[in-house]
């Protein structure tokens, strides 16, 4: 693709807006930034300072502007200043998109919004989220949804142009040294306490909608196996204390290991990957598991069927017995286990690459910023 800074023309200037940012959307913005900068686009990433520390947007060639995740007037003013001479603003996630709408006010700067996941809330807060969704969908020039469900939701909510987004899984960025990245599986399993027993891996923030309560319920049912599988959950969040209390009180074979920067190594050492809830529309864990040839057991929720096809063991949501039985069946059936590994490799090959993702986004930017010829 040709550079976006041809002779005599200033390069396209984009602002990427990220809120708290889950792992998927943060990694996507990092990957997008790198690809856009390589194609001659100027990129400013507006995100909390901790997101820049984790994802090093400046290292990808962007200017980073610290914008807190709250919608207070200070963060909106900081965002407004950063967007002053932008040709286009691209916001990721509902809350970041709403801040971008406030910051742009009545300006004619095109706004592109990517919805990576459906926002979760209950009670009065759920009503507020629906209002935010409507405001954002109507203000955006284009809404990109990472699953068909999200695209349909954007259309129902009032988007004038909603499209399915290509979202390539960025290659893992190891913060540890290469010798750590290549740790043998046996060493990883020993560190986790999974020698001579199956290792089952779950990854994601410890929030209610992730389904970890269901996972603890399911783990009761495989306690009678010999050897007893060990479940390891990598992530942090508000449910940490409640989950830990249950694990101790009920003597469950589950370990919470907190936030880890070596998730690809943990996953590669696992026998199965577990996705018990519908927390993500385009699950990063599901993608990493299939890439790593680790069979996946997942609740049939969100966009999981669209993402993995027949390359995973999908079970009804909110059914701990069905989830537990699917795990046991897979551990007991080496033929099915190998078929799922092969199916995962084939399915992963159908997903868009990082280059294809950048190319699609850039074509949307071109549509919205190129001057149209006079008729």
Tab-separated table of C-alpha atoms in Angstrom:
chain	number	residue	atom	x	y	z
A	1	UNK	CA	0.000	0.000	0.000
A	2	UNK	CA	1.292	3.451	-0.810
A	3	UNK	CA	2.417	5.828	1.910
A	4	UNK	CA	-0.194	8.202	3.266
A	5	UNK	CA	2.170	11.173	3.085
A	6	UNK	CA	2.544	11.836	-0.663
A	7	UNK	CA	4.667	14.754	-1.877
A	8	UNK	CA	3.068	18.097	-1.116
A	9	UNK	CA	0.423	16.611	1.151
A	10	UNK	CA	0.640	16.389	4.926
A	11	UNK	CA	0.264	12.859	6.353
A	12	UNK	CA	-3.086	11.702	7.673
A	13	UNK	CA	-3.301	12.445	11.395
A	14	UNK	CA	-5.402	10.048	13.498
A	15	UNK	CA	-6.183	9.911	17.187
A	16	UNK	CA	-6.848	6.483	18.748
A	17	UNK	CA	-8.891	6.700	21.970
A	18	UNK	CA	-8.715	3.857	24.488
A	19	UNK	CA	-10.564	3.671	27.804
A	20	UNK	CA	-9.661	1.259	30.589
A	21	UNK	CA	-9.095	-1.094	27.698
A	22	UNK	CA	-9.365	-4.838	28.014
A	23	UNK	CA	-6.424	-6.893	26.795
A	24	UNK	CA	-8.027	-7.446	23.392
A	25	UNK	CA	-8.723	-3.805	22.556
A	26	UNK	CA	-5.390	-2.569	23.979
A	27	UNK	CA	-3.389	-5.127	21.977
A	28	UNK	CA	-5.476	-4.261	18.894
A	29	UNK	CA	-4.696	-0.531	19.230
A	30	UNK	CA	-0.981	-1.324	19.664
A	31	UNK	CA	-0.999	-3.494	16.532
A	32	UNK	CA	-3.054	-0.941	14.583
A	33	UNK	CA	-0.705	1.866	15.629
A	34	UNK	CA	2.338	-0.027	14.442
A	35	UNK	CA	0.723	-0.817	11.062
A	36	UNK	CA	-0.586	2.723	10.502
A	37	UNK	CA	2.756	4.354	11.365
A	38	UNK	CA	4.517	1.963	8.947
A	39	UNK	CA	2.156	3.251	6.238
A	40	UNK	CA	2.963	6.912	6.881
A	41	UNK	CA	0.020	7.789	9.131
A	42	UNK	CA	0.598	9.997	12.183
A	43	UNK	CA	-0.952	8.416	15.276
A	44	UNK	CA	-1.717	9.852	18.708
A	45	UNK	CA	-2.954	7.350	21.300
A	46	UNK	CA	-5.073	8.816	24.102
A	47	UNK	CA	-5.109	6.277	26.922
A	48	UNK	CA	-4.419	6.044	30.662
A	49	UNK	CA	-0.707	6.048	31.535
A	50	UNK	CA	-0.883	2.449	32.809
A	51	UNK	CA	-2.095	1.270	29.373
A	52	UNK	CA	0.947	2.903	27.756
A	53	UNK	CA	3.246	1.241	30.292
A	54	UNK	CA	1.791	-2.163	29.412
A	55	UNK	CA	1.507	-1.751	25.635
A	56	UNK	CA	4.225	0.827	24.818
A	57	UNK	CA	2.297	2.818	22.203
A	58	UNK	CA	5.228	5.226	21.918
A	59	UNK	CA	7.442	2.232	21.033
A	60	UNK	CA	5.083	1.545	18.110
A	61	UNK	CA	5.699	5.068	16.790
A	62	UNK	CA	2.740	6.912	18.305
A	63	UNK	CA	2.584	10.017	20.442
A	64	UNK	CA	0.962	9.019	23.740
A	65	UNK	CA	-1.307	11.449	25.602
A	66	UNK	CA	-2.408	10.447	29.105
A	67	UNK	CA	-6.202	10.663	29.341
A	68	UNK	CA	-7.797	9.189	32.491
A	69	UNK	CA	-10.557	6.650	31.941
A	70	UNK	CA	-13.238	8.688	33.711
A	71	UNK	CA	-15.697	11.008	31.934
A	72	UNK	CA	-14.869	13.940	34.214
A	73	UNK	CA	-14.416	17.360	32.573
A	74	UNK	CA	-10.620	17.125	32.928
A	75	UNK	CA	-10.313	13.969	30.856
A	76	UNK	CA	-12.734	15.259	28.196
A	77	UNK	CA	-10.756	18.540	27.979
A	78	UNK	CA	-7.466	16.641	27.591
A	79	UNK	CA	-9.031	14.547	24.829
A	80	UNK	CA	-10.459	17.646	23.117
A	81	UNK	CA	-6.999	19.230	23.029
A	82	UNK	CA	-5.443	16.060	21.590
A	83	UNK	CA	-8.084	15.915	18.829
A	84	UNK	CA	-7.707	19.580	17.793
A	85	UNK	CA	-6.042	19.043	14.413
A	86	UNK	CA	-6.887	15.387	13.873
A	87	UNK	CA	-8.151	14.333	10.451
A	88	UNK	CA	-10.014	11.439	12.058
A	89	UNK	CA	-10.686	10.061	15.552
A	90	UNK	CA	-11.006	6.305	16.186
A	91	UNK	CA	-12.352	5.250	19.601
A	92	UNK	CA	-12.305	1.714	21.000
A	93	UNK	CA	-15.002	0.489	23.393
A	94	UNK	CA	-18.184	2.172	24.600
A	95	UNK	CA	-16.809	4.454	27.321
A	96	UNK	CA	-13.859	5.690	25.258
A	97	UNK	CA	-16.275	6.312	22.375
A	98	UNK	CA	-18.620	8.341	24.566
A	99	UNK	CA	-15.706	10.499	25.771
A	100	UNK	CA	-14.686	11.020	22.137
A	101	UNK	CA	-18.238	12.164	21.259
A	102	UNK	CA	-18.133	14.688	24.138
A	103	UNK	CA	-14.645	15.877	23.178
A	104	UNK	CA	-15.500	16.393	19.512
A	105	UNK	CA	-18.713	18.249	20.352
A	106	UNK	CA	-20.089	19.648	17.115
A	107	UNK	CA	-16.819	19.363	15.145
A	108	UNK	CA	-16.927	17.829	11.682
A	109	UNK	CA	-13.979	15.511	12.422
A	110	UNK	CA	-15.048	11.977	11.370
A	111	UNK	CA	-15.431	9.536	14.273
A	112	UNK	CA	-14.864	5.803	13.789
A	113	UNK	CA	-15.867	3.548	16.670
A	114	UNK	CA	-14.862	-0.085	17.239
A	115	UNK	CA	-17.011	-2.140	19.565
A	116	UNK	CA	-14.836	-5.027	20.774
A	117	UNK	CA	-17.302	-6.363	23.348
A	118	UNK	CA	-20.784	-5.802	24.575
A	119	UNK	CA	-20.751	-3.659	27.731
A	120	UNK	CA	-22.131	-5.460	30.790
A	121	UNK	CA	-24.250	-3.866	33.528
A	122	UNK	CA	-27.308	-4.546	35.667
A	123	UNK	CA	-30.219	-2.475	36.923
A	124	UNK	CA	-30.188	1.305	36.472
A	125	UNK	CA	-26.670	1.159	35.078
A	126	UNK	CA	-27.862	-1.077	32.227
A	127	UNK	CA	-30.314	1.673	31.191
A	128	UNK	CA	-27.489	4.234	31.257
A	129	UNK	CA	-25.335	1.984	29.038
A	130	UNK	CA	-28.148	1.726	26.482
A	131	UNK	CA	-28.358	5.543	26.363
A	132	UNK	CA	-24.573	5.786	25.877
A	133	UNK	CA	-24.701	3.166	23.100
A	134	UNK	CA	-27.422	5.111	21.282
A	135	UNK	CA	-25.548	8.425	21.584
A	136	UNK	CA	-22.295	6.870	20.318
A	137	UNK	CA	-23.889	4.865	17.487
A	138	UNK	CA	-25.671	7.948	16.126
A	139	UNK	CA	-22.590	10.192	16.380
A	140	UNK	CA	-20.136	7.815	14.670
A	141	UNK	CA	-19.511	8.002	10.933
A	142	UNK	CA	-18.775	4.249	10.981
A	143	UNK	CA	-19.208	1.651	13.739
A	144	UNK	CA	-16.971	-1.414	13.389
A	145	UNK	CA	-18.158	-4.472	15.352
A	146	UNK	CA	-15.869	-7.434	16.013
A	147	UNK	CA	-18.789	-9.901	15.691
A	148	UNK	CA	-22.006	-10.002	13.652
A	149	UNK	CA	-23.997	-9.648	16.904
A	150	UNK	CA	-22.261	-6.354	17.683
A	151	UNK	CA	-22.820	-5.072	14.131
A	152	UNK	CA	-26.545	-5.915	14.410
A	153	UNK	CA	-26.682	-4.237	17.815
A	154	UNK	CA	-25.078	-1.071	16.417
A	155	UNK	CA	-27.640	-0.961	13.589
A	156	UNK	CA	-30.540	-1.450	16.001
A	157	UNK	CA	-29.117	1.306	18.196
A	158	UNK	CA	-29.108	3.872	15.387
A	159	UNK	CA	-25.734	3.563	13.590
A	160	UNK	CA	-25.934	4.918	10.040
A	161	UNK	CA	-23.032	2.703	8.908
A	162	UNK	CA	-22.079	-0.473	10.817
A	163	UNK	CA	-19.629	-3.056	9.475
A	164	UNK	CA	-17.923	-6.244	10.575
A	165	UNK	CA	-14.354	-5.475	11.632
A	166	UNK	CA	-11.361	-7.574	10.730
A	167	UNK	CA	-9.401	-7.983	13.958
A	168	UNK	CA	-6.155	-9.926	13.654
A	169	UNK	CA	-4.669	-11.376	16.821
A	170	UNK	CA	-1.406	-9.525	17.469
A	171	UNK	CA	1.659	-11.671	17.989
A	172	UNK	CA	2.437	-12.012	21.714
A	173	UNK	CA	4.758	-9.293	23.033
A	174	UNK	CA	7.030	-10.993	25.570
A	175	UNK	CA	8.242	-8.672	28.293
A	176	UNK	CA	10.454	-11.439	29.678
A	177	UNK	CA	13.708	-12.566	28.063
A	178	UNK	CA	13.808	-15.074	25.203
A	179	UNK	CA	15.003	-17.832	27.533
A	180	UNK	CA	11.811	-17.336	29.610
A	181	UNK	CA	9.614	-17.327	26.496
A	182	UNK	CA	11.079	-20.719	25.570
A	183	UNK	CA	10.705	-22.288	29.018
A	184	UNK	CA	9.953	-25.989	28.580
A	185	UNK	CA	6.361	-26.957	29.338
A	186	UNK	CA	7.475	-29.241	32.166
A	187	UNK	CA	9.081	-26.297	33.978
A	188	UNK	CA	5.955	-24.153	33.613
A	189	UNK	CA	3.780	-27.022	34.862
A	190	UNK	CA	6.092	-27.607	37.840
A	191	UNK	CA	5.896	-23.913	38.796
A	192	UNK	CA	2.090	-24.116	38.751
A	193	UNK	CA	1.954	-27.405	40.684
A	194	UNK	CA	0.601	-29.475	37.793
A	195	UNK	CA	3.107	-32.338	37.578
A	196	UNK	CA	1.444	-35.683	36.824
A	197	UNK	CA	-2.041	-34.182	36.518
A	198	UNK	CA	-4.010	-32.355	33.779
A	199	UNK	CA	-3.555	-28.559	33.674
A	200	UNK	CA	-6.658	-26.544	32.752
A	201	UNK	CA	-6.107	-22.852	31.989
A	202	UNK	CA	-8.499	-19.879	32.165
A	203	UNK	CA	-7.455	-16.269	31.544
A	204	UNK	CA	-9.280	-12.978	32.043
A	205	UNK	CA	-10.349	-10.329	34.532
A	206	UNK	CA	-12.057	-11.661	37.664
A	207	UNK	CA	-15.470	-10.163	36.888
A	208	UNK	CA	-18.899	-11.723	37.391
A	209	UNK	CA	-19.706	-12.070	33.675
A	210	UNK	CA	-16.557	-14.166	33.090
A	211	UNK	CA	-18.244	-17.237	34.581
A	212	UNK	CA	-15.646	-18.186	37.198
A	213	UNK	CA	-18.314	-19.082	39.773
A	214	UNK	CA	-19.559	-21.659	37.258
A	215	UNK	CA	-15.996	-22.901	36.835
A	216	UNK	CA	-15.673	-23.465	40.594
A	217	UNK	CA	-19.012	-25.320	40.576
A	218	UNK	CA	-17.740	-27.489	37.698
A	219	UNK	CA	-14.445	-28.220	39.456
A	220	UNK	CA	-16.403	-30.053	42.212
A	221	UNK	CA	-17.463	-32.592	39.609
A	222	UNK	CA	-13.958	-33.500	38.473
A	223	UNK	CA	-12.550	-33.734	42.016
A	224	UNK	CA	-13.319	-37.453	41.882
A	225	UNK	CA	-11.016	-37.984	38.881
A	226	UNK	CA	-7.637	-39.598	39.428
A	227	UNK	CA	-5.437	-37.627	39.061
A	228	UNK	CA	-7.473	-34.509	39.872
A	229	UNK	CA	-7.017	-31.780	37.212
A	230	UNK	CA	-5.637	-28.427	38.375
A	231	UNK	CA	-7.437	-25.277	37.209
A	232	UNK	CA	-5.248	-22.166	36.958
A	233	UNK	CA	-6.906	-18.758	36.472
A	234	UNK	CA	-4.690	-15.837	35.392
A	235	UNK	CA	-6.225	-12.409	35.958
A	236	UNK	CA	-7.234	-9.843	38.565
A	237	UNK	CA	-10.520	-8.178	39.402
A	238	UNK	CA	-13.264	-7.431	41.910
A	239	UNK	CA	-14.226	-11.103	42.426
A	240	UNK	CA	-10.753	-12.144	43.598
A	241	UNK	CA	-11.504	-12.297	47.344
A	242	UNK	CA	-14.860	-14.100	46.916
A	243	UNK	CA	-13.370	-16.700	44.555
A	244	UNK	CA	-10.357	-17.302	46.829
A	245	UNK	CA	-12.648	-17.759	49.823
A	246	UNK	CA	-14.694	-20.391	47.959
A	247	UNK	CA	-11.543	-22.197	46.762
A	248	UNK	CA	-10.288	-22.467	50.365
A	249	UNK	CA	-13.644	-23.226	52.027
A	250	UNK	CA	-14.581	-25.914	49.501
A	251	UNK	CA	-11.006	-27.217	49.037
A	252	UNK	CA	-11.203	-26.875	45.252
A	253	UNK	CA	-8.317	-27.777	42.893
A	254	UNK	CA	-8.119	-24.198	41.603
A	255	UNK	CA	-5.294	-21.637	41.775
A	256	UNK	CA	-5.610	-17.885	41.201
A	257	UNK	CA	-2.225	-16.671	39.931
A	258	UNK	CA	-3.055	-12.983	39.354
A	259	UNK	CA	-1.964	-10.920	36.366
A	260	UNK	CA	0.757	-12.649	34.336
A	261	UNK	CA	2.902	-11.397	31.468
A	262	UNK	CA	3.697	-14.966	30.342
A	263	UNK	CA	0.153	-16.085	29.419
A	264	UNK	CA	1.233	-17.567	26.028
A	265	UNK	CA	3.754	-19.805	27.857
A	266	UNK	CA	1.162	-20.833	30.484
A	267	UNK	CA	-1.377	-21.619	27.793
A	268	UNK	CA	1.071	-23.598	25.663
A	269	UNK	CA	1.827	-25.804	28.702
A	270	UNK	CA	-1.875	-26.480	29.411
A	271	UNK	CA	-3.902	-29.545	28.422
A	272	UNK	CA	-7.119	-27.556	27.956
A	273	UNK	CA	-8.181	-23.907	27.792
A	274	UNK	CA	-11.438	-22.990	29.559
A	275	UNK	CA	-13.846	-20.167	28.713
A	276	UNK	CA	-16.769	-20.512	31.143
A	277	UNK	CA	-18.505	-17.145	30.529
A	278	UNK	CA	-19.510	-14.822	27.715
A	279	UNK	CA	-17.313	-11.908	28.779
A	280	UNK	CA	-15.723	-11.197	25.404
A	281	UNK	CA	-17.253	-11.023	21.950
A	282	UNK	CA	-13.981	-11.990	20.299
A	283	UNK	CA	-12.134	-13.869	23.005
A	284	UNK	CA	-8.360	-13.395	23.033
A	285	UNK	CA	-8.004	-16.614	25.063
A	286	UNK	CA	-9.953	-18.596	22.442
A	287	UNK	CA	-7.731	-17.244	19.661
A	288	UNK	CA	-4.498	-17.886	21.555
A	289	UNK	CA	-5.630	-21.410	22.503
A	290	UNK	CA	-6.399	-22.402	18.902
A	291	UNK	CA	-3.136	-20.862	17.671
A	292	UNK	CA	-1.273	-22.849	20.358
A	293	UNK	CA	-3.114	-26.102	19.465
A	294	UNK	CA	-4.639	-26.311	22.950
A	295	UNK	CA	-8.226	-27.655	22.819
A	296	UNK	CA	-10.858	-25.253	24.137
A	297	UNK	CA	-13.982	-25.889	26.214
A	298	UNK	CA	-16.256	-22.822	26.099
A	299	UNK	CA	-19.752	-21.743	27.110
A	300	UNK	CA	-21.797	-21.043	23.986
A	301	UNK	CA	-22.189	-17.293	24.543
A	302	UNK	CA	-21.204	-14.006	22.900
A	303	UNK	CA	-19.510	-14.412	19.519
A	304	UNK	CA	-17.740	-17.685	20.329
A	305	UNK	CA	-19.434	-19.859	17.666
A	306	UNK	CA	-18.635	-17.299	14.969
A	307	UNK	CA	-15.007	-17.196	16.120
A	308	UNK	CA	-14.164	-20.886	16.618
A	309	UNK	CA	-16.693	-22.712	14.431
A	310	UNK	CA	-16.467	-26.457	15.144
A	311	UNK	CA	-12.908	-26.223	16.485
A	312	UNK	CA	-13.880	-26.222	20.186
A	313	UNK	CA	-16.093	-28.099	22.642
A	314	UNK	CA	-19.046	-25.706	23.067
A	315	UNK	CA	-21.501	-26.274	25.926
A	316	UNK	CA	-24.737	-24.555	27.020
A	317	UNK	CA	-24.097	-21.407	29.102
A	318	UNK	CA	-24.780	-21.384	32.866
A	319	UNK	CA	-24.607	-25.183	33.125
A	320	UNK	CA	-21.701	-26.278	35.376
A	321	UNK	CA	-22.500	-29.991	34.961
A	322	UNK	CA	-22.400	-29.786	31.150
A	323	UNK	CA	-19.139	-27.827	31.354
A	324	UNK	CA	-17.539	-30.333	33.747
A	325	UNK	CA	-18.667	-33.315	31.658
A	326	UNK	CA	-17.253	-31.777	28.464
A	327	UNK	CA	-13.860	-31.405	30.194
A	328	UNK	CA	-13.917	-35.011	31.449
A	329	UNK	CA	-14.955	-36.356	28.012
A	330	UNK	CA	-12.125	-34.522	26.298
A	331	UNK	CA	-9.492	-35.671	28.802
A	332	UNK	CA	-10.712	-39.260	28.320
A	333	UNK	CA	-10.814	-39.212	24.508
A	334	UNK	CA	-7.334	-38.821	22.917
A	335	UNK	CA	-8.818	-39.132	19.400
A	336	UNK	CA	-11.268	-36.261	19.910
A	337	UNK	CA	-8.496	-34.276	21.624
A	338	UNK	CA	-6.197	-34.575	18.570
A	339	UNK	CA	-9.036	-33.816	16.123
A	340	UNK	CA	-9.787	-30.578	18.022
A	341	UNK	CA	-6.108	-29.576	17.935
A	342	UNK	CA	-6.037	-29.994	14.147
A	343	UNK	CA	-9.406	-28.256	13.705
A	344	UNK	CA	-8.100	-25.336	15.794
A	345	UNK	CA	-5.108	-24.892	13.509
A	346	UNK	CA	-7.380	-24.880	10.419
A	347	UNK	CA	-9.832	-22.421	12.010
A	348	UNK	CA	-7.047	-20.046	13.114
A	349	UNK	CA	-5.792	-19.943	9.517
A	350	UNK	CA	-9.140	-18.415	8.432
A	351	UNK	CA	-8.853	-15.414	10.780
A	352	UNK	CA	-7.644	-12.064	9.430
A	353	UNK	CA	-3.963	-11.202	9.766
A	354	UNK	CA	-2.674	-8.028	11.403
A	355	UNK	CA	-1.890	-6.642	7.922
A	356	UNK	CA	-5.440	-7.333	6.697
A	357	UNK	CA	-6.803	-5.634	9.822
A	358	UNK	CA	-4.733	-2.492	9.221
A	359	UNK	CA	-5.661	-2.467	5.513
A	360	UNK	CA	-9.389	-2.590	6.304
A	361	UNK	CA	-9.166	0.207	8.861
A	362	UNK	CA	-7.103	2.335	6.486
A	363	UNK	CA	-9.663	1.886	3.706
A	364	UNK	CA	-12.370	3.166	6.106
A	365	UNK	CA	-10.149	6.152	6.988
A	366	UNK	CA	-9.582	6.905	3.290
A	367	UNK	CA	-13.331	6.798	2.621
A	368	UNK	CA	-13.977	9.342	5.358
A	369	UNK	CA	-11.072	11.725	4.720
A	370	UNK	CA	-10.395	11.750	0.956
A	371	UNK	CA	-11.900	14.772	-0.802
A	372	UNK	CA	-14.648	13.691	-3.172
A	373	UNK	CA	-14.386	14.896	-6.777
A	374	UNK	CA	-16.892	17.536	-7.876
A	375	UNK	CA	-19.600	16.122	-10.159
